[in-house]
CSV table of C-alpha atoms in Angstrom, one decimal:
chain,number,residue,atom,x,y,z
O,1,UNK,CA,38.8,37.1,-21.8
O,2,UNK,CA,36.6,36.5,-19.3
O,3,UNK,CA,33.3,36.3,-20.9
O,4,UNK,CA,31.0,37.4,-18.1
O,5,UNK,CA,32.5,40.8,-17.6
O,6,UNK,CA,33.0,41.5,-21.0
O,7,UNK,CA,29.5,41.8,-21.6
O,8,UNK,CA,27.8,42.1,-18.5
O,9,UNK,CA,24.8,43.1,-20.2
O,10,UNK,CA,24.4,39.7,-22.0
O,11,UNK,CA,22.0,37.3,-21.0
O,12,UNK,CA,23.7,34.6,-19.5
O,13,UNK,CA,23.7,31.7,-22.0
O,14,UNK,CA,21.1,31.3,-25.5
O,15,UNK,CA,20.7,29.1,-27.9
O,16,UNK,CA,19.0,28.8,-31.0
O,17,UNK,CA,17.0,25.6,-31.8
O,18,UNK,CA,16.7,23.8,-35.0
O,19,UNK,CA,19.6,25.2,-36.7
O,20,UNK,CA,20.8,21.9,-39.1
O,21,UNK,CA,24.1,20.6,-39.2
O,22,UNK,CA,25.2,20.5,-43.1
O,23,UNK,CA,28.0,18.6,-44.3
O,24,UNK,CA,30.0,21.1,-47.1
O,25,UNK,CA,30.7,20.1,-50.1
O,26,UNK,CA,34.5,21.0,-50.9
O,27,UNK,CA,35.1,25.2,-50.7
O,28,UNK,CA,31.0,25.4,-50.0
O,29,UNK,CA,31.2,26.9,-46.7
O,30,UNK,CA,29.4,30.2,-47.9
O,31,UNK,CA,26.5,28.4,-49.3
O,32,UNK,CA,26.5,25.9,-46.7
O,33,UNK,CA,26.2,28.5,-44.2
O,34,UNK,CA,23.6,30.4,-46.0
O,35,UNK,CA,21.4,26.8,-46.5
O,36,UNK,CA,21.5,26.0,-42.9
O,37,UNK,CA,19.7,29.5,-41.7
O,38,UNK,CA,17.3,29.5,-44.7
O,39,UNK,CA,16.3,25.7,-43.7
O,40,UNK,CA,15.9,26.9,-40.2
O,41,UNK,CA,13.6,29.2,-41.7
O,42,UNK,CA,11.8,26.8,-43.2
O,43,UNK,CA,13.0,26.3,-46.4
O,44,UNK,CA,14.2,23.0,-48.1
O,45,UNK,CA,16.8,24.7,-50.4
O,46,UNK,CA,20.2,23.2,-50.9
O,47,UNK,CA,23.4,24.3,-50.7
O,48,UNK,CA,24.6,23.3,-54.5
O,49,UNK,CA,21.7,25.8,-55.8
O,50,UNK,CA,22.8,28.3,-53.5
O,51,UNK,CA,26.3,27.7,-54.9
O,52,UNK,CA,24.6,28.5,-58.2
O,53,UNK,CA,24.2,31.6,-57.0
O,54,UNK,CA,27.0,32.3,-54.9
O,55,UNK,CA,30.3,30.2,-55.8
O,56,UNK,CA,33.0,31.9,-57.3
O,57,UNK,CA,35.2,28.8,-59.2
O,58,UNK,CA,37.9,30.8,-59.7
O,59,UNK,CA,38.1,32.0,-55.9
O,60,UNK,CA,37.3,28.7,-54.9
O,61,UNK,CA,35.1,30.3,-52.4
O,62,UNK,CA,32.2,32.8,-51.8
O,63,UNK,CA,33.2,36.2,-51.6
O,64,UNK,CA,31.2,38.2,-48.9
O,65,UNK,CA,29.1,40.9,-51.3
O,66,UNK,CA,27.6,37.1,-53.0
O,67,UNK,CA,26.5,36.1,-49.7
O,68,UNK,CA,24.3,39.4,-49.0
O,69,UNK,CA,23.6,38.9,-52.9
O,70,UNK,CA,22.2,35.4,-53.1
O,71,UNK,CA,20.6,35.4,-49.8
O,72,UNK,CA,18.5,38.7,-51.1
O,73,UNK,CA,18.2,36.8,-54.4
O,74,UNK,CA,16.4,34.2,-52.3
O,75,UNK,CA,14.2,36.2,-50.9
O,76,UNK,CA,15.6,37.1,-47.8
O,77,UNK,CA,16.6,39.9,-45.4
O,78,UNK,CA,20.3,40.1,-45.3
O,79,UNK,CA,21.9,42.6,-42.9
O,80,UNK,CA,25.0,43.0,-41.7
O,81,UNK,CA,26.4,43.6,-38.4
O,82,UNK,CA,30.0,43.8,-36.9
O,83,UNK,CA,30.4,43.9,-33.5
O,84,UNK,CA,30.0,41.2,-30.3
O,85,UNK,CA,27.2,42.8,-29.1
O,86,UNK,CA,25.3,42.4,-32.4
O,87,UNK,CA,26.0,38.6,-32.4
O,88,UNK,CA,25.2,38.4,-29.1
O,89,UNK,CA,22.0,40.5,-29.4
O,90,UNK,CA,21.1,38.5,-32.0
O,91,UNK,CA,21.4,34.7,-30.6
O,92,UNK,CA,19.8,35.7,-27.9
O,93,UNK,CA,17.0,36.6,-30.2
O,94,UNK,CA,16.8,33.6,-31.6
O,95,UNK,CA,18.8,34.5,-34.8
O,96,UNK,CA,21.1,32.2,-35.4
O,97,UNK,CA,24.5,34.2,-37.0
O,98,UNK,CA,26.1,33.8,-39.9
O,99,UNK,CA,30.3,34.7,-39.2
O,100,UNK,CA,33.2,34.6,-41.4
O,101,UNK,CA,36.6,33.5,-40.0
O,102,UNK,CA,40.2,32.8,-40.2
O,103,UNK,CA,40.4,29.8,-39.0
O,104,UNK,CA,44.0,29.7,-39.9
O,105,UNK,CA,47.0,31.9,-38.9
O,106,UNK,CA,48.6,35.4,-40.8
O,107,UNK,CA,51.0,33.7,-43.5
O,108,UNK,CA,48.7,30.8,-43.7
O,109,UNK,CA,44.8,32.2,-43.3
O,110,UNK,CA,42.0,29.3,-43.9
O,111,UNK,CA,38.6,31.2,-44.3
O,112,UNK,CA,35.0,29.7,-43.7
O,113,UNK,CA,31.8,30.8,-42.9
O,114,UNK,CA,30.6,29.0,-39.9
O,115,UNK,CA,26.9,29.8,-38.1
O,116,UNK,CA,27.0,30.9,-34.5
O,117,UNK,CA,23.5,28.9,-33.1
O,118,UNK,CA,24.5,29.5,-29.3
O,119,UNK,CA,26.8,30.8,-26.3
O,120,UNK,CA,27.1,30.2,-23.0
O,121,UNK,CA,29.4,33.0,-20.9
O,122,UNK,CA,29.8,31.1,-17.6
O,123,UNK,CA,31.2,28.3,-19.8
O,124,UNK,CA,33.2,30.6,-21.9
O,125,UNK,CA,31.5,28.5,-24.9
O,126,UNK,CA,30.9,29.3,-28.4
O,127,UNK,CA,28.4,27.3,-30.4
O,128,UNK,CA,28.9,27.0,-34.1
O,129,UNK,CA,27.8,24.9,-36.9
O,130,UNK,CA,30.6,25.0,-39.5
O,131,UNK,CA,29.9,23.1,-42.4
O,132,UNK,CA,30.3,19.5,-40.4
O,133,UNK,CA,28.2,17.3,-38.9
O,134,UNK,CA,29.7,18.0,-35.3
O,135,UNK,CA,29.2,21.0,-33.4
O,136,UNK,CA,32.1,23.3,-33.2
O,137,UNK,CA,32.2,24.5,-30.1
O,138,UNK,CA,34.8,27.9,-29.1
O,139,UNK,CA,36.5,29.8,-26.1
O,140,UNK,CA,35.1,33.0,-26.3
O,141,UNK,CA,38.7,34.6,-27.1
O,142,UNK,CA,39.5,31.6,-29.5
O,143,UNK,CA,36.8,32.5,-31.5
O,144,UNK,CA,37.0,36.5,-31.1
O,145,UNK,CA,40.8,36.0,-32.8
O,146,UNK,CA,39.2,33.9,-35.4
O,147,UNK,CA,36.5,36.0,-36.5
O,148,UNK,CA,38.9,39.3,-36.4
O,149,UNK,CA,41.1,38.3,-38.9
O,150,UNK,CA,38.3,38.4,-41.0
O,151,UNK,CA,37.6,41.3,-40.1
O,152,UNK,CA,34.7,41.1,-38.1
O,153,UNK,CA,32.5,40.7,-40.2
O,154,UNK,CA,28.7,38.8,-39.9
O,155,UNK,CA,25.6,38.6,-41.5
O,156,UNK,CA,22.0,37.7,-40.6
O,157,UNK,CA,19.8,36.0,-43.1
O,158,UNK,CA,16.1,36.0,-42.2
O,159,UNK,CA,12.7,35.7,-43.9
O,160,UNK,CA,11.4,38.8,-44.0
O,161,UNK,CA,8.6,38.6,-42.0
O,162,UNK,CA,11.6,38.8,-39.1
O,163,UNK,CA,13.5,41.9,-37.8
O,164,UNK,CA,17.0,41.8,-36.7
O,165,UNK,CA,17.1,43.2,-33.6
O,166,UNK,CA,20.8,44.9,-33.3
O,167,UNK,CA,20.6,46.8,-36.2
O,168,UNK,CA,19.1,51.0,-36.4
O,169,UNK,CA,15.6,51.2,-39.1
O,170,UNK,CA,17.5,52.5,-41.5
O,171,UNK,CA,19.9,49.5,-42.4
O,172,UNK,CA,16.1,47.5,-42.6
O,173,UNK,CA,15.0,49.5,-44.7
O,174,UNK,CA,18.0,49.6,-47.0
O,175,UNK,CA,17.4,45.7,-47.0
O,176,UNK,CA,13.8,46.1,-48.4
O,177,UNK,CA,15.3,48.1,-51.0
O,178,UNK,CA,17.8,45.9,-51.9
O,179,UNK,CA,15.0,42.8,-52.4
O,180,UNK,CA,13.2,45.4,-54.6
O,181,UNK,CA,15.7,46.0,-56.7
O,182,UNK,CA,16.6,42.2,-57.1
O,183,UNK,CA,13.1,41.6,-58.1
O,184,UNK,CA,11.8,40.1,-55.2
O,185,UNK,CA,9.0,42.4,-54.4
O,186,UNK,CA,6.4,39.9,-52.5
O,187,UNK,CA,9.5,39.8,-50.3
O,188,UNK,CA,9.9,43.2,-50.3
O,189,UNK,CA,6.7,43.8,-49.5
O,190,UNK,CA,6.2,41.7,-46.5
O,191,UNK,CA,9.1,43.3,-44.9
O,192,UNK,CA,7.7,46.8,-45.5
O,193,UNK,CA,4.3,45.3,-43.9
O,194,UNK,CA,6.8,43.7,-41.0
O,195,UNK,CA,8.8,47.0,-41.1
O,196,UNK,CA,5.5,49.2,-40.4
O,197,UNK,CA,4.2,47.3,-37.7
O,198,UNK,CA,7.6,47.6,-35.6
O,199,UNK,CA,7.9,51.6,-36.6
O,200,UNK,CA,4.4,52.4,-37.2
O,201,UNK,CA,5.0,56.5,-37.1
O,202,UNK,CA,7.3,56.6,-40.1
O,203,UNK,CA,6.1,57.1,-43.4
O,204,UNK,CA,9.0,55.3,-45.2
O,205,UNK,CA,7.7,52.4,-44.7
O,206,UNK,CA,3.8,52.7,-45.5
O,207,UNK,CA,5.3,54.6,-48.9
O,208,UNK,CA,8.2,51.8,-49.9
O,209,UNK,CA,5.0,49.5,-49.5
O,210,UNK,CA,2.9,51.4,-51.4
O,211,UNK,CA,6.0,50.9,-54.4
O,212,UNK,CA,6.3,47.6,-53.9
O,213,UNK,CA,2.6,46.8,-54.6
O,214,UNK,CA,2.2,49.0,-57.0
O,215,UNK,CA,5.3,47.2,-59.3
O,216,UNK,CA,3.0,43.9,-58.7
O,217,UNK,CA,0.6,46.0,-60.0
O,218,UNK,CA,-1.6,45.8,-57.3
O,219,UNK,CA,-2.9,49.6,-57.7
O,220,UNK,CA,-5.5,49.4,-54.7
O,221,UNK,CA,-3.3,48.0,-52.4
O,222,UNK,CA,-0.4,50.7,-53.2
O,223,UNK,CA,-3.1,53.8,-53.0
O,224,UNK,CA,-4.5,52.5,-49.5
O,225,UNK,CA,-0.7,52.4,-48.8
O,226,UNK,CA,0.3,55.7,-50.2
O,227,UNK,CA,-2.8,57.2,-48.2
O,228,UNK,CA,-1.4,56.1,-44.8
O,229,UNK,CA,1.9,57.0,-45.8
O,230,UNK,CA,0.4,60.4,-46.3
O,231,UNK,CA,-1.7,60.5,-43.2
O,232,UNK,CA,1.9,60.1,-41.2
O,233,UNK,CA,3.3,62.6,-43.1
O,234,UNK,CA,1.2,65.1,-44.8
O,235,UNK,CA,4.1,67.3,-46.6
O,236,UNK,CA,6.6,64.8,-47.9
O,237,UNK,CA,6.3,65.7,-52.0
O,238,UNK,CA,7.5,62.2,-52.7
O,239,UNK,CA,4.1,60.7,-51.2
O,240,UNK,CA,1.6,63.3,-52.7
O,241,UNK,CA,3.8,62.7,-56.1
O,242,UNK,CA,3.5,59.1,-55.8
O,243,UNK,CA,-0.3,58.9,-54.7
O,244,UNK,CA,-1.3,61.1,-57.3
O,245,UNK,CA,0.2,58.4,-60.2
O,246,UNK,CA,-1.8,55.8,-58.9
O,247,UNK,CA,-4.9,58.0,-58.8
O,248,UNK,CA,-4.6,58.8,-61.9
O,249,UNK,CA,-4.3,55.3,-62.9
O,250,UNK,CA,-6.7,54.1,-61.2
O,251,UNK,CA,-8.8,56.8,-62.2
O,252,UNK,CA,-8.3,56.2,-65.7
């Protein structure tokens, strides 16, 4: 593969900064992985209480559905994406990635989640940390083997008062959802606020806002909400519905 025609629409070489270096505890490569983007977030979690969330003892592993699972348990957008453009997209954003692998070969398969923090095309250069406290560092077609047998697939993990930026609204959105339902709903609601600001002429956002503060109970906040909503988009029932609850309510 030669890197630079591959993606000729690429930029050139990125890296993310600040990304730690964990060393994984035995068959913690999941929550390892999912520690080292939150701390570059700025948290200070660790990777045995993500583990607590995430480990499956019997697998001796971290399946993939736990990783979007715990990381929304934590408060955090999870999204995934699938292609090299994504990944690229995203680095060069300043996201770093998180990838899953098979680091070993068909009859024998070794899987890990490592963190893609960087590439460089001219080099043909990979950057990952993978659960050690060296870099690992990939050919481009090295690592594209790797991370097809398993299956392409990639996640990113950010606070969600950050947009991926590879990814179509409505994956976003379904995000925002899914912190709602998992209780987090200050999350929730600072990715609607996030989400609205990037798309300000849908309603879907202004109304899943709206929701989320009124679950908190914040009735004021979830009218004013509700009423923008409605100002973008005067016929949706669901709105007028809604806004008319919290009315009452409020009313009352």
């Amino acid at each position: 593969m030669d890197p630079t025609a591959t993606f000729p629409g690429a930029a050139t070489r990125a890296h993310v900064e600040g990304v730690p270096r964990i060393q994984q505890d035995a068959f913690f490569c999941g929550p390892t992985a999912i520690a080292m983007v939150m701390q570059w977030a700025g948290s200070d979690i660790q990777q045995d209480q993500i583990a607590e969330l995430a480990f499956s003892p019997r697998a001796r592993g971290t399946y993939q559905a736990d990783m979007i699972g715990s990381s929304r348990r934590l408060g955090q957008l999870a999204v995934e994406i699938s292609t090299f453009d994504q990944l690229l997209t995203e680095v060069a954003a300043g996201h770093p990635v998180i990838v899953f692998q098979n680091l070993g070969l068909g009859i024998a398969p070794v899987w890990h989640y490592g963190v893609v923090t960087g590439y460089d095309l001219e080099r043909d250069a990979v950057y990952l940390n993978s659960g050690q406290e060296d870099q690992m560092v990939l050919p481009f077609d090295l690592f594209q083997r790797t991370w097809q047998r398993g299956g392409n697939w990639a996640l990113v993990v950010l606070p969600p008062d950050d947009l991926p930026v590879s990814v179509a609204e409505t994956r976003v959105l379904s995000a925002a959802a899914a912190l709602e339902r998992v209780d987090q709903l200050r999350a929730a609601e600072t990715l609607y606020q996030t989400g609205a600001k990037q798309w300000p002429d849908s309603w879907l956002w202004q109304f899943g806002l709206g929701n989320a503060l009124y679950a908190q109970g914040d009735l004021r906040g979830a009218r004013a909400a509700l009423r923008y909503a409605r100002a973008i988009a005067p016929d949706v029932p669901e709105i007028r519905s809604n806004l008319a609850h919290v009315e009452a309510e409020l009313g009352g």
